[in-house]
Amino acid sequence: IALQMPTAFAQVPLDQLDSMVQQGRHVVEVQLTAQSVDLPIMGGGKYHAMTFNGQVPGPTVRATQGDIVRVTLTIPSTEATPHGDDFHASQMSAGNFGAVKPGDSRTFAFIAEVPGQFKYHCSGVNVAAMDQHVLSGMYGLTIIDPLNGYNPLVVDKTDVQGGKVVVVHHR
């Protein structure tokens, strides 16, 4: 059985970004640095974490549907292992991005086509050891806001009448 992983559904070739920007597309720049740090633990002590930008979780990435998200992952030469990047909002397989070796950077871009909340995480070394990297702290959140905003709240107010909660709906 051969595993077939599709190429990125929403991937943007980097050499086409300038023309897309000229056509009015907004670009959200994301700079991630994979780095190992010692983080404090409540009650004392330290936890040796693998992180994006020195924090757990990594920075929240926010874009609007239709934006181009350009992600650059940098691995300092002082890191002991390669790392990858799996942005679920990109609709691409982690295997398409591959591992970035210590001392290198890699950039990819995608169109934020689907609104919602998505995770991103280290894809390990070509998917090997992915769980170890994620459980060590290499994960974060991406929020893709809908192009036309959110639907208005349908509940105007709640009230308690006779011990029961009554919801007044907007029509």
XYZ file of N, CA and C in Angstrom:
513
model
N 0.855 -1.167 0.000
C 0.000 0.000 0.000
C 0.904 1.234 0.000
N 0.648 2.140 -0.907
C 1.414 3.388 -0.976
C 0.546 4.522 -0.461
N 1.041 5.224 0.536
C 0.320 6.372 1.091
C 0.412 7.538 0.117
N -0.696 8.077 -0.259
C -0.743 9.215 -1.179
C -1.168 10.452 -0.417
N -0.276 11.449 -0.327
C -0.593 12.704 0.340
C -0.720 13.781 -0.728
N -1.850 14.431 -0.823
C -2.013 15.461 -1.853
C -1.130 16.670 -1.571
N -0.804 17.393 -2.630
C -0.090 18.646 -2.428
C -1.054 19.634 -1.793
N -0.539 20.733 -1.357
C -1.358 21.706 -0.631
C -2.482 22.224 -1.507
N -3.695 22.136 -1.000
C -4.868 22.617 -1.728
C -4.812 24.118 -1.917
N -4.326 24.815 -0.902
C -4.333 26.282 -0.943
C -2.924 26.872 -0.996
N -1.929 26.042 -1.321
C -0.549 26.518 -1.322
C -0.334 27.553 -2.417
N 0.490 28.563 -2.101
C 0.804 29.632 -3.051
C 2.296 29.547 -3.365
N 2.674 29.411 -4.642
C 4.100 29.460 -4.973
C 4.677 30.822 -4.585
N 5.809 30.815 -3.897
C 6.394 32.054 -3.388
C 6.700 33.044 -4.499
N 7.017 32.554 -5.696
C 7.337 33.467 -6.802
C 6.105 34.167 -7.366
N 4.909 33.792 -6.911
C 3.675 34.441 -7.369
C 3.101 35.429 -6.346
N 3.745 35.547 -5.186
C 3.209 36.412 -4.126
C 3.108 37.872 -4.549
N 4.153 38.411 -5.169
C 4.136 39.832 -5.537
C 2.962 40.161 -6.454
N 2.701 39.311 -7.430
C 1.584 39.598 -8.344
C 0.243 39.481 -7.622
N 0.141 38.580 -6.657
C -1.107 38.444 -5.900
C -1.331 39.651 -4.999
N -0.252 40.193 -4.438
C -0.363 41.401 -3.613
C -0.807 42.574 -4.485
N -0.264 42.671 -5.690
C -0.661 43.738 -6.608
C -2.127 43.625 -6.998
N -2.679 42.417 -6.941
C -4.101 42.205 -7.244
C -4.983 42.451 -6.019
N -4.375 42.876 -4.911
C -5.169 43.254 -3.746
C -5.180 42.265 -2.603
N -4.441 41.187 -2.703
C -4.409 40.227 -1.591
C -3.577 40.782 -0.446
N -4.047 40.592 0.755
C -3.319 40.994 1.962
C -2.433 39.822 2.395
N -1.205 40.112 2.829
C -0.286 39.082 3.291
C -0.084 39.214 4.798
N -0.273 38.121 5.502
C -0.001 38.045 6.926
C 1.345 37.334 7.078
N 2.329 38.053 7.629
C 3.672 37.504 7.812
C 3.759 36.798 9.163
N 4.268 35.582 9.154
C 4.437 34.811 10.375
C 5.902 34.383 10.456
N 6.582 34.824 11.492
C 7.978 34.462 11.727
C 8.024 33.551 12.953
N 8.407 32.305 12.739
C 8.516 31.362 13.849
C 9.963 30.912 13.991
N 10.446 30.915 15.210
C 11.775 30.397 15.515
C 11.597 29.209 16.444
N 12.097 28.054 16.015
C 12.035 26.861 16.853
C 13.224 26.902 17.797
N 12.949 26.916 19.093
C 14.050 26.995 20.042
C 13.714 26.246 21.320
N 14.707 25.622 21.877
C 14.566 24.937 23.158
C 14.841 25.939 24.265
N 13.975 25.966 25.261
C 14.139 26.872 26.402
C 13.727 26.147 27.680
N 14.242 26.632 28.791
C 13.811 26.133 30.093
C 12.736 27.073 30.619
N 11.551 26.544 30.848
C 10.425 27.344 31.338
C 10.147 26.996 32.792
N 9.743 27.980 33.583
C 9.465 27.711 34.997
C 8.208 26.868 35.172
N 8.234 26.071 36.217
C 7.081 25.246 36.582
C 6.518 25.794 37.890
N 5.190 25.829 37.995
C 4.578 26.283 39.251
C 5.110 25.439 40.411
N 5.461 26.095 41.482
C 5.984 25.393 42.645
C 7.492 25.229 42.615
N 8.107 25.739 41.543
C 9.563 25.666 41.451
C 10.013 24.657 40.413
N 11.213 24.814 39.978
C 11.779 23.903 38.996
C 11.635 24.459 37.585
N 12.110 23.686 36.646
C 12.108 24.093 35.237
C 11.638 22.937 34.373
N 11.082 23.281 33.221
C 10.682 22.304 32.212
C 11.443 22.626 30.941
N 12.192 21.654 30.413
C 12.922 21.878 29.161
C 11.925 21.697 28.010
N 11.546 22.802 27.392
C 10.505 22.793 26.362
C 11.089 23.064 24.980
N 10.470 22.467 23.976
C 10.702 22.851 22.587
C 9.597 23.850 22.275
N 9.943 24.997 21.702
C 8.943 26.055 21.550
C 9.005 26.693 20.171
N 7.965 27.434 19.866
C 7.976 28.417 18.788
C 8.099 29.779 19.466
N 9.136 30.505 19.142
C 9.388 31.855 19.659
C 9.529 31.898 21.179
N 9.995 30.800 21.756
C 10.285 30.788 23.184
C 9.074 30.721 24.082
N 7.911 30.368 23.544
C 6.701 30.348 24.370
C 5.871 29.104 24.086
N 5.087 28.708 25.076
C 4.148 27.588 24.956
C 2.795 28.069 25.438
N 1.734 28.014 24.629
C 1.784 27.677 23.202
C 2.510 28.762 22.408
N 2.770 28.464 21.125
C 3.393 29.445 20.241
C 2.465 30.622 20.011
N 2.934 31.647 19.310
C 2.108 32.830 19.081
C 0.837 32.497 18.290
N -0.248 33.191 18.626
C -1.496 33.021 17.881
C -1.374 33.748 16.551
N -1.738 33.060 15.485
C -1.715 33.620 14.134
C -3.146 33.954 13.759
N -3.378 35.185 13.298
C -4.737 35.593 12.942
C -4.741 36.193 11.544
N -5.681 35.738 10.728
C -5.830 36.221 9.358
C -7.313 36.243 9.024
N -7.627 36.823 7.887
C -9.000 36.846 7.386
C -9.082 35.952 6.155
N -10.201 35.294 6.003
C -10.436 34.429 4.849
C -10.050 35.167 3.574
N -9.231 34.528 2.747
C -8.756 35.133 1.511
C -7.366 35.730 1.625
N -6.894 35.972 2.852
C -5.529 36.471 3.037
C -4.514 35.406 2.635
N -3.328 35.866 2.281
C -2.198 34.967 2.088
C -1.429 34.955 3.401
N -1.143 33.779 3.897
C -0.345 33.634 5.107
C 1.025 33.112 4.668
N 2.057 33.912 4.950
C 3.427 33.513 4.596
C 4.163 33.194 5.892
N 4.583 31.941 6.014
C 5.204 31.437 7.230
C 6.681 31.164 6.967
N 7.542 31.732 7.818
C 8.970 31.419 7.765
C 9.350 30.747 9.074
N 9.898 29.553 8.966
C 10.371 28.810 10.129
C 11.893 28.843 10.122
N 12.473 29.316 11.217
C 13.923 29.401 11.369
C 14.350 28.487 12.510
N 15.413 27.739 12.260
C 15.977 26.877 13.286
C 17.383 27.393 13.590
N 17.614 27.936 14.784
C 18.959 28.418 15.121
C 19.982 27.276 15.035
N 21.195 27.626 14.725
C 22.257 26.615 14.592
C 22.552 25.928 15.924
N 22.120 26.525 17.031
C 22.351 25.941 18.353
C 21.356 24.833 18.705
N 20.313 24.662 17.891
C 19.326 23.609 18.163
C 19.902 22.240 17.829
N 19.475 21.231 18.589
C 20.015 19.889 18.425
C 19.332 19.087 17.313
N 18.135 19.511 16.906
C 17.370 18.689 15.967
C 16.656 19.561 14.943
N 16.397 19.013 13.751
C 15.541 19.726 12.797
C 14.099 19.805 13.321
N 13.338 20.704 12.739
C 11.913 20.847 13.056
C 11.162 21.106 11.764
N 9.851 20.925 11.808
C 9.000 21.206 10.660
C 7.827 22.060 11.087
N 6.869 22.210 10.195
C 5.702 23.028 10.503
C 4.485 22.452 9.814
N 3.434 22.265 10.574
C 2.176 21.738 10.046
C 1.079 22.728 10.428
N 0.712 23.593 9.483
C -0.357 24.575 9.681
C -1.645 23.962 9.154
N -2.531 23.540 10.026
C -3.770 22.892 9.585
C -4.646 23.830 8.762
N -4.554 25.137 9.008
C -5.333 26.098 8.215
C -4.893 26.110 6.751
N -3.689 25.611 6.469
C -3.183 25.624 5.095
C -3.759 24.491 4.263
N -4.374 23.519 4.902
C -4.933 22.354 4.224
C -3.852 21.526 3.526
N -2.628 21.611 4.024
C -1.557 20.835 3.415
C -0.980 19.850 4.412
N -0.417 18.790 3.891
C 0.195 17.774 4.714
C 1.523 18.277 5.273
N 1.833 17.887 6.490
C 3.115 18.247 7.093
C 4.274 17.729 6.258
N 4.067 16.619 5.572
C 5.117 16.043 4.741
C 5.520 16.933 3.579
N 4.623 17.809 3.141
C 4.951 18.707 2.026
C 5.966 19.766 2.431
N 5.975 20.156 3.690
C 6.878 21.212 4.154
C 8.269 20.651 4.424
N 8.347 19.480 5.016
C 9.633 18.864 5.297
C 10.319 19.450 6.510
N 11.466 18.854 6.857
C 12.226 19.271 8.030
C 13.196 20.385 7.670
N 13.333 21.336 8.585
C 14.293 22.428 8.443
C 15.447 22.106 9.397
N 16.656 22.089 8.869
C 17.828 21.721 9.665
C 18.317 22.904 10.501
N 18.996 22.621 11.603
C 19.586 23.705 12.400
C 20.472 24.602 11.535
N 20.297 25.919 11.725
C 21.041 26.907 10.951
C 20.346 27.326 9.670
N 19.157 26.749 9.383
C 18.429 27.056 8.142
C 17.060 27.667 8.435
N 16.458 28.211 7.373
C 15.081 28.716 7.387
C 14.369 28.181 6.168
N 13.055 28.094 6.257
C 12.242 27.726 5.098
C 10.946 28.534 5.168
N 10.458 28.948 4.004
C 9.236 29.747 3.910
C 8.236 29.033 3.019
N 6.974 29.078 3.405
C 5.886 28.625 2.544
C 4.731 29.589 2.718
N 3.799 29.564 1.776
C 2.646 30.466 1.833
C 1.398 29.702 1.417
N 0.273 30.143 1.969
C -1.004 29.543 1.608
C -2.090 30.602 1.676
N -3.185 30.340 0.974
C -4.358 31.204 1.044
C -5.255 30.668 2.157
N -5.650 31.534 3.063
C -6.539 31.155 4.164
C -7.950 31.036 3.594
N -8.272 29.869 3.085
C -9.551 29.686 2.385
C -10.717 29.354 3.302
N -10.442 28.639 4.371
C -11.524 28.141 5.223
C -11.495 28.872 6.565
N -12.582 29.571 6.919
C -12.597 30.237 8.226
C -12.708 29.212 9.350
N -12.172 29.585 10.494
C -12.267 28.707 11.654
C -11.047 28.827 12.531
N -10.966 27.918 13.463
C -9.849 27.855 14.400
C -9.082 26.571 14.101
N -7.767 26.689 13.943
C -6.943 25.559 13.557
C -5.694 25.508 14.421
N -5.172 24.320 14.608
C -3.904 24.211 15.307
C -2.762 24.259 14.296
N -1.596 24.632 14.782
C -0.363 24.406 14.042
C 0.609 23.783 15.012
N 1.557 23.032 14.494
C 2.489 22.333 15.366
C 3.713 21.914 14.586
N 4.743 21.539 15.327
C 5.948 21.012 14.700
C 5.605 19.660 14.083
N 6.118 19.436 12.900
C 5.902 18.144 12.251
C 7.092 17.221 12.464
N 7.949 17.569 13.412
C 9.083 16.718 13.729
C 10.115 16.723 12.617
N 10.762 15.623 12.461
C 11.770 15.453 11.414
C 11.128 14.607 10.320
N 10.511 15.300 9.340
C 9.747 14.615 8.289
C 8.702 13.688 8.904
N 8.003 14.164 9.877
C 6.908 13.558 10.624
C 7.396 12.604 11.730
N 8.655 12.128 11.678
C 9.184 11.298 12.763
C 9.344 12.166 14.007
N 9.017 11.641 15.161
C 9.124 12.310 16.463
C 8.184 13.505 16.587
N 7.178 13.604 15.704
C 6.238 14.723 15.757
C 5.573 14.815 17.131
N 5.096 13.698 17.662
C 4.416 13.720 18.957
C 5.330 14.233 20.055
N 6.597 13.816 20.055
C 7.541 14.270 21.076
C 7.711 15.782 21.007
N 7.816 16.345 19.797
C 7.997 17.785 19.646
C 6.746 18.541 20.102
N 5.580 18.041 19.729
C 4.328 18.703 20.114
C 4.135 18.623 21.631
N 4.339 17.450 22.206
C 4.172 17.293 23.653
C 5.215 18.072 24.439
N 6.310 18.453 23.781
C 7.329 19.269 24.431
C 7.035 20.755 24.308
N 5.939 21.128 23.609
C 5.502 22.523 23.577
C 5.408 23.180 22.223
N 5.692 22.463 21.139
C 5.711 23.097 19.819
C 4.339 23.023 19.139
N 3.446 23.901 19.579
C 2.118 23.989 18.992
C 1.587 25.402 19.191
N 0.575 25.750 18.426
C -0.051 27.063 18.547
C -1.408 27.055 17.860
N -2.009 28.230 17.766
C -3.371 28.384 17.264
C -3.399 29.361 16.096
N -4.173 29.023 15.096
C -4.433 29.929 13.972
C -5.931 30.200 13.932
N -6.303 31.472 13.815
C -7.708 31.857 13.686
C -7.870 32.508 12.324
N -8.772 31.964 11.518
C -9.105 32.543 10.219
C -10.521 33.107 10.338
N -10.622 34.440 10.374
C -11.921 35.093 10.483
C -12.648 35.028 9.142
N -13.983 34.898 9.151
C -14.740 34.880 7.899
C -14.594 36.206 7.147
N -14.566 36.131 5.840
C -14.401 37.311 4.991
C -15.442 38.384 5.293
N -16.685 37.991 5.487
C -17.763 38.952 5.711
C -18.126 39.097 7.185
N -17.206 38.741 8.064
C -17.450 38.888 9.491
C -18.304 37.761 10.053
N -18.647 37.909 11.294
C -19.421 36.890 11.999
C -20.901 37.250 11.985
N -21.753 36.226 12.078
C -23.183 36.459 12.177
C -23.483 37.152 13.500
N -24.471 38.031 13.503
C -24.803 38.714 14.759
C -25.324 37.718 15.793
N -25.137 38.068 17.029
C -25.621 37.249 18.125
C -27.140 37.160 18.041
N -27.672 35.965 18.171
C -29.123 35.800 18.049
C -29.834 35.913 19.399
N -29.102 35.976 20.482
C -29.722 36.119 21.800
C -29.554 37.563 22.246
N -30.671 38.272 22.418
C -30.613 39.647 22.880
C -30.330 39.715 24.380
N -30.993 38.870 25.143
C -30.790 38.890 26.587
C -31.339 37.611 27.190
N -30.906 37.362 28.400
C -31.489 36.272 29.173
C -32.089 36.888 30.426
N -33.083 36.238 30.946
C -33.768 36.742 32.129
C -34.179 35.541 32.975
N -34.237 35.743 34.255
C -34.691 34.676 35.144
C -36.097 35.037 35.594
N -37.045 34.139 35.276
C -38.456 34.355 35.645
C -38.962 33.100 36.326
N -39.341 33.234 37.574
C -39.873 32.084 38.317
C -38.847 30.974 38.473
N -37.568 31.335 38.562
C -36.524 30.328 38.749
C -36.052 29.683 37.462
N -36.636 30.101 36.333
C -36.228 29.529 35.044
C -35.561 30.607 34.203
N -34.533 30.187 33.423
C -33.842 31.111 32.528
C -34.665 31.229 31.251
N -34.991 32.468 30.883
C -35.759 32.729 29.655
C -34.825 33.453 28.694
N -34.706 32.948 27.463
C -33.849 33.530 26.446
C -34.711 34.307 25.459
N -34.395 35.566 25.255
C -35.126 36.400 24.309
C -34.308 36.436 23.006
N -34.865 35.897 21.929
C -34.165 35.792 20.646
C -34.374 37.035 19.805
N -33.351 37.374 19.073
C -33.415 38.465 18.097
C -34.004 37.918 16.794
N -34.876 38.658 16.182
C -35.477 38.203 14.911
C -35.225 39.199 13.825
